[in-house]
Amino acid sequence: MYHAVGHRPAKAAYRLSVSPDAFAEQMRLLDDRGFTPLTTARLGAAWRGGGTLPERPVLITFDDGYEGVHRHALPALAAHGFAATLFVTTGWLRGPYDGGGALDTMLDWDQVRELAAAGTEIGGHSHSHPQMDQLTDEALWSETLRCREILGEELGARPVSFAYPYGYSNRRVRRTVREAGFAQSLAVGNTLAQRCQGPYALERVTVQRGTGIEEFERMVEGRCIARTFAGDRILTKGYAMVRRARAAGRKVSRSRA
């Protein structure tokens, strides 16, 4: 899972960014090790329909829709003939739906179309990038469906893959994403994706500014992932408890109103 790719990303996007040189080196490693990148749609279809996958499949995904994906990542992907999936927050992209709130310079719609034409799958990532498990049912439906409808209008085909902002979801969020028409969704989890996770909770590992090439190799080979992300998992579990308590509190407040 990638976010921004750039030489000097904004401070708010820095930790979850990678430099163009690091990204290119990581793509070379995948090629050298014999990995075959797939789109999320192809993985979902294979697991759902019992199709075959290449010997060493891997997903290369980008969340949010930062401009550097077009400027820096696309040439590196093209050099190896790699497929990827870009999950865009439609209300953050530059253009008629821009509602503000983006952390750095984002793609415009022409760039998104160029990425799609180059073979990148374009998926949904909500409209305004909220914590979806904290939304009311009405707001949750609006965030999900509006994202899918805008992408359909701009690209000529509605997306089939989704990624949860911040990686947060619960049963209600996953049901809404499914009912909105998405066939599969990605979380974070910082572990390898497995078919048993189900099509609406597939997990990914995070590549960030501090990920060196040796650590990247261990991650894609499935080695030492639990140790690498041990601190992140403790924080994630703690914050999950906080979010559940907040959601329960709002539910009680609405019932008393």
GROMACS .gro file of C-alpha atoms in nm:
model
  257
    1MET     CA    1   0.000   0.000   0.000
    2TYR     CA    2   0.145   0.331  -0.115
    3HIS     CA    3   0.024   0.688  -0.080
    4ALA     CA    4   0.225   0.986  -0.209
    5VAL     CA    5   0.529   0.940  -0.435
    6GLY     CA    6   0.747   1.251  -0.448
    7HIS     CA    7   1.078   1.419  -0.374
    8ARG     CA    8   0.937   1.680  -0.132
    9PRO     CA    9   0.586   1.584  -0.022
   10ALA     CA   10   0.389   1.805   0.214
   11LYS     CA   11   0.459   1.753   0.583
   12ALA     CA   12   0.119   1.594   0.642
   13ALA     CA   13   0.184   1.333   0.370
   14TYR     CA   14   0.555   1.276   0.437
   15ARG     CA   15   0.555   0.968   0.662
   16LEU     CA   16   0.332   0.769   0.426
   17SER     CA   17   0.519   0.879   0.116
   18VAL     CA   18   0.809   0.724  -0.075
   19SER     CA   19   1.069   0.893  -0.290
   20PRO     CA   20   1.062   0.830  -0.667
   21ASP     CA   21   1.404   0.663  -0.646
   22ALA     CA   22   1.290   0.430  -0.367
   23PHE     CA   23   0.975   0.339  -0.557
   24ALA     CA   24   1.173   0.261  -0.873
   25GLU     CA   25   1.415   0.044  -0.672
   26GLN     CA   26   1.125  -0.144  -0.514
   27MET     CA   27   0.971  -0.213  -0.856
   28ARG     CA   28   1.305  -0.345  -0.983
   29LEU     CA   29   1.321  -0.581  -0.685
   30LEU     CA   30   0.973  -0.716  -0.759
   31ASP     CA   31   1.074  -0.777  -1.119
   32ASP     CA   32   1.403  -0.940  -1.023
   33ARG     CA   33   1.228  -1.170  -0.773
   34GLY     CA   34   0.975  -1.287  -1.030
   35PHE     CA   35   0.661  -1.125  -0.886
   36THR     CA   36   0.363  -1.057  -1.112
   37PRO     CA   37   0.160  -0.751  -1.012
   38LEU     CA   38  -0.218  -0.781  -1.055
   39THR     CA   39  -0.506  -0.541  -1.033
   40THR     CA   40  -0.732  -0.578  -0.732
   41ALA     CA   41  -1.018  -0.664  -0.969
   42ARG     CA   42  -0.825  -0.956  -1.115
   43LEU     CA   43  -0.736  -1.093  -0.773
   44GLY     CA   44  -1.095  -1.064  -0.655
   45ALA     CA   45  -1.231  -1.233  -0.968
   46ALA     CA   46  -0.981  -1.518  -0.940
   47TRP     CA   47  -1.054  -1.585  -0.574
   48ARG     CA   48  -1.428  -1.552  -0.623
   49GLY     CA   49  -1.448  -1.765  -0.936
   50GLY     CA   50  -1.174  -2.015  -0.865
   51GLY     CA   51  -0.946  -1.877  -1.137
   52THR     CA   52  -0.573  -1.930  -1.146
   53LEU     CA   53  -0.314  -1.676  -1.035
   54PRO     CA   54   0.052  -1.645  -1.137
   55GLU     CA   55   0.310  -1.813  -0.916
   56ARG     CA   56   0.409  -1.498  -0.727
   57PRO     CA   57   0.118  -1.254  -0.737
   58VAL     CA   58   0.135  -0.911  -0.571
   59LEU     CA   59  -0.090  -0.607  -0.555
   60ILE     CA   60   0.061  -0.261  -0.596
   61THR     CA   61  -0.195  -0.014  -0.463
   62PHE     CA   62  -0.206   0.362  -0.411
   63ASP     CA   63  -0.452   0.535  -0.179
   64ASP     CA   64  -0.598   0.888  -0.201
   65GLY     CA   65  -0.485   1.003  -0.548
   66TYR     CA   66  -0.166   1.206  -0.514
   67GLU     CA   67  -0.026   1.371  -0.826
   68GLY     CA   68   0.307   1.193  -0.790
   69VAL     CA   69   0.142   0.863  -0.880
   70HIS     CA   70   0.109   0.997  -1.234
   71ARG     CA   71   0.436   1.192  -1.243
   72HIS     CA   72   0.668   0.939  -1.078
   73ALA     CA   73   0.503   0.600  -1.023
   74LEU     CA   74   0.348   0.551  -1.366
   75PRO     CA   75   0.683   0.562  -1.556
   76ALA     CA   76   0.835   0.313  -1.311
   77LEU     CA   77   0.538   0.079  -1.346
   78ALA     CA   78   0.545   0.107  -1.725
   79ALA     CA   79   0.916   0.025  -1.737
   80HIS     CA   80   0.835  -0.320  -1.599
   81GLY     CA   81   0.491  -0.366  -1.754
   82PHE     CA   82   0.336  -0.372  -1.407
   83ALA     CA   83  -0.034  -0.345  -1.327
   84ALA     CA   84  -0.152  -0.146  -1.025
   85THR     CA   85  -0.468  -0.018  -0.856
   86LEU     CA   86  -0.526   0.346  -0.762
   87PHE     CA   87  -0.795   0.415  -0.502
   88VAL     CA   88  -0.907   0.777  -0.533
   89THR     CA   89  -1.089   1.007  -0.294
   90THR     CA   90  -1.314   1.182  -0.544
   91GLY     CA   91  -1.363   1.496  -0.334
   92TRP     CA   92  -0.986   1.547  -0.308
   93LEU     CA   93  -0.901   1.533  -0.679
   94ARG     CA   94  -0.847   1.862  -0.862
   95GLY     CA   95  -1.157   1.946  -1.061
   96PRO     CA   96  -1.530   2.006  -1.027
   97TYR     CA   97  -1.584   1.786  -0.719
   98ASP     CA   98  -1.290   1.920  -0.515
   99GLY     CA   99  -1.417   1.991  -0.164
  100GLY     CA  100  -1.080   2.067  -0.007
  101GLY     CA  101  -0.905   1.879   0.270
  102ALA     CA  102  -0.635   1.706   0.065
  103LEU     CA  103  -0.295   1.671   0.230
  104ASP     CA  104  -0.084   1.744  -0.079
  105THR     CA  105  -0.114   1.812  -0.453
  106MET     CA  106  -0.363   1.569  -0.600
  107LEU     CA  107  -0.428   1.424  -0.944
  108ASP     CA  108  -0.667   1.594  -1.181
  109TRP     CA  109  -0.922   1.398  -1.381
  110ASP     CA  110  -0.721   1.399  -1.703
  111GLN     CA  111  -0.434   1.235  -1.518
  112VAL     CA  112  -0.669   0.976  -1.368
  113ARG     CA  113  -0.793   0.895  -1.717
  114GLU     CA  114  -0.434   0.862  -1.843
  115LEU     CA  115  -0.357   0.620  -1.561
  116ALA     CA  116  -0.667   0.417  -1.648
  117ALA     CA  117  -0.570   0.414  -2.017
  118ALA     CA  118  -0.226   0.283  -1.919
  119GLY     CA  119  -0.385  -0.018  -1.748
  120THR     CA  120  -0.411   0.105  -1.389
  121GLU     CA  121  -0.733  -0.004  -1.222
  122ILE     CA  122  -0.914   0.294  -1.066
  123GLY     CA  123  -1.098   0.210  -0.747
  124GLY     CA  124  -1.300   0.404  -0.491
  125HIS     CA  125  -1.171   0.549  -0.164
  126SER     CA  126  -1.483   0.742  -0.050
  127HIS     CA  127  -1.567   1.101  -0.145
  128SER     CA  128  -1.417   1.303   0.140
  129HIS     CA  129  -1.194   1.049   0.320
  130PRO     CA  130  -1.381   1.016   0.653
  131GLN     CA  131  -1.350   0.750   0.918
  132MET     CA  132  -1.635   0.551   0.770
  133ASP     CA  133  -1.714   0.348   1.080
  134GLN     CA  134  -1.798   0.675   1.259
  135LEU     CA  135  -2.059   0.792   1.007
  136THR     CA  136  -2.435   0.772   1.027
  137ASP     CA  137  -2.601   0.527   0.790
  138GLU     CA  138  -2.709   0.812   0.563
  139ALA     CA  139  -2.363   0.971   0.548
  140LEU     CA  140  -2.197   0.633   0.499
  141TRP     CA  141  -2.419   0.554   0.201
  142SER     CA  142  -2.359   0.899   0.052
  143GLU     CA  143  -1.980   0.875   0.083
  144THR     CA  144  -1.972   0.533  -0.079
  145LEU     CA  145  -2.226   0.573  -0.357
  146ARG     CA  146  -2.125   0.927  -0.454
  147CYS     CA  147  -1.764   0.813  -0.499
  148ARG     CA  148  -1.872   0.525  -0.722
  149GLU     CA  149  -2.110   0.737  -0.930
  150ILE     CA  150  -1.854   1.013  -0.991
  151LEU     CA  151  -1.593   0.762  -1.101
  152GLY     CA  152  -1.845   0.604  -1.334
  153GLU     CA  153  -1.932   0.938  -1.491
  154GLU     CA  154  -1.571   1.048  -1.534
  155LEU     CA  155  -1.423   0.717  -1.651
  156GLY     CA  156  -1.714   0.559  -1.835
  157ALA     CA  157  -1.728   0.252  -1.611
  158ARG     CA  158  -1.811   0.220  -1.245
  159PRO     CA  159  -1.532   0.085  -1.024
  160VAL     CA  160  -1.548  -0.262  -0.872
  161SER     CA  161  -1.280  -0.226  -0.602
  162PHE     CA  162  -1.273  -0.010  -0.289
  163ALA     CA  163  -1.023   0.073  -0.014
  164TYR     CA  164  -1.136   0.196   0.329
  165PRO     CA  165  -0.996   0.538   0.431
  166TYR     CA  166  -0.750   0.487   0.718
  167GLY     CA  167  -0.820   0.114   0.678
  168TYR     CA  168  -1.117   0.141   0.915
  169SER     CA  169  -1.426  -0.069   0.862
  170ASN     CA  170  -1.681  -0.275   1.049
  171ARG     CA  171  -1.964  -0.505   0.945
  172ARG     CA  172  -2.194  -0.211   0.866
  173VAL     CA  173  -1.933  -0.037   0.651
  174ARG     CA  174  -1.849  -0.354   0.462
  175ARG     CA  175  -2.217  -0.426   0.397
  176THR     CA  176  -2.269  -0.072   0.262
  177VAL     CA  177  -1.969  -0.100   0.031
  178ARG     CA  178  -2.102  -0.430  -0.102
  179GLU     CA  179  -2.455  -0.294  -0.150
  180ALA     CA  180  -2.316   0.010  -0.334
  181GLY     CA  181  -2.186  -0.227  -0.601
  182PHE     CA  182  -1.823  -0.289  -0.513
  183ALA     CA  183  -1.706  -0.647  -0.555
  184GLN     CA  184  -1.405  -0.634  -0.320
  185SER     CA  185  -1.247  -0.401  -0.067
  186LEU     CA  186  -0.905  -0.358   0.089
  187ALA     CA  187  -0.816  -0.273   0.447
  188VAL     CA  188  -0.465  -0.230   0.589
  189GLY     CA  189  -0.389  -0.476   0.871
  190ASN     CA  190  -0.019  -0.491   0.780
  191THR     CA  191  -0.023  -0.858   0.699
  192LEU     CA  192  -0.046  -1.053   0.375
  193ALA     CA  193  -0.380  -1.086   0.200
  194GLN     CA  194  -0.541  -1.427   0.225
  195ARG     CA  195  -0.853  -1.566   0.064
  196CYS     CA  196  -0.997  -1.653   0.408
  197GLN     CA  197  -1.017  -1.281   0.495
  198GLY     CA  198  -1.310  -1.254   0.257
  199PRO     CA  199  -1.350  -1.018  -0.039
  200TYR     CA  200  -1.439  -0.714   0.177
  201ALA     CA  201  -1.154  -0.727   0.429
  202LEU     CA  202  -0.839  -0.808   0.231
  203GLU     CA  203  -0.531  -0.680   0.410
  204ARG     CA  204  -0.220  -0.499   0.289
  205VAL     CA  205   0.123  -0.398   0.416
  206THR     CA  206   0.222  -0.032   0.433
  207VAL     CA  207   0.522   0.103   0.244
  208GLN     CA  208   0.637   0.437   0.386
  209ARG     CA  209   0.925   0.685   0.380
  210GLY     CA  210   1.134   0.486   0.624
  211THR     CA  211   1.096   0.151   0.448
  212GLY     CA  212   1.443   0.050   0.329
  213ILE     CA  213   1.497  -0.193   0.043
  214GLU     CA  214   1.595  -0.481   0.276
  215GLU     CA  215   1.278  -0.431   0.480
  216PHE     CA  216   1.073  -0.407   0.162
  217GLU     CA  217   1.216  -0.739   0.042
  218ARG     CA  218   1.127  -0.906   0.372
  219MET     CA  219   0.774  -0.769   0.351
  220VAL     CA  220   0.701  -0.891  -0.001
  221GLU     CA  221   0.855  -1.229   0.081
  222GLY     CA  222   0.627  -1.253   0.387
  223ARG     CA  223   0.911  -1.256   0.639
  224CYS     CA  224   0.914  -1.072   0.975
  225ILE     CA  225   0.595  -0.879   0.900
  226ALA     CA  226   0.450  -0.928   1.249
  227ARG     CA  227   0.769  -0.795   1.410
  228THR     CA  228   0.801  -0.505   1.165
  229PHE     CA  229   0.451  -0.377   1.238
  230ALA     CA  230   0.415  -0.482   1.604
  231GLY     CA  231   0.397  -0.122   1.729
  232ASP     CA  232   0.150  -0.020   1.462
  233ARG     CA  233  -0.081  -0.309   1.553
  234ILE     CA  234  -0.087  -0.215   1.921
  235LEU     CA  235  -0.183   0.142   1.830
  236THR     CA  236  -0.444   0.019   1.580
  237LYS     CA  237  -0.611  -0.209   1.834
  238GLY     CA  238  -0.620   0.067   2.093
  239TYR     CA  239  -0.769   0.319   1.854
  240ALA     CA  240  -1.025   0.061   1.737
  241MET     CA  241  -1.155   0.042   2.093
  242VAL     CA  242  -1.179   0.421   2.107
  243ARG     CA  243  -1.370   0.435   1.777
  244ARG     CA  244  -1.616   0.167   1.887
  245ALA     CA  245  -1.682   0.356   2.210
  246ARG     CA  246  -1.738   0.682   2.020
  247ALA     CA  247  -1.978   0.514   1.778
  248ALA     CA  248  -2.172   0.353   2.063
  249GLY     CA  249  -2.194   0.690   2.239
  250ARG     CA  250  -2.336   0.859   1.931
  251LYS     CA  251  -2.589   0.579   1.887
  252VAL     CA  252  -2.711   0.625   2.245
  253SER     CA  253  -2.731   1.003   2.197
  254ARG     CA  254  -2.942   0.967   1.881
  255SER     CA  255  -3.179   0.722   2.052
  256ARG     CA  256  -3.239   0.974   2.333
  257ALA     CA  257  -3.296   1.266   2.098
   0.00000   0.00000   0.00000
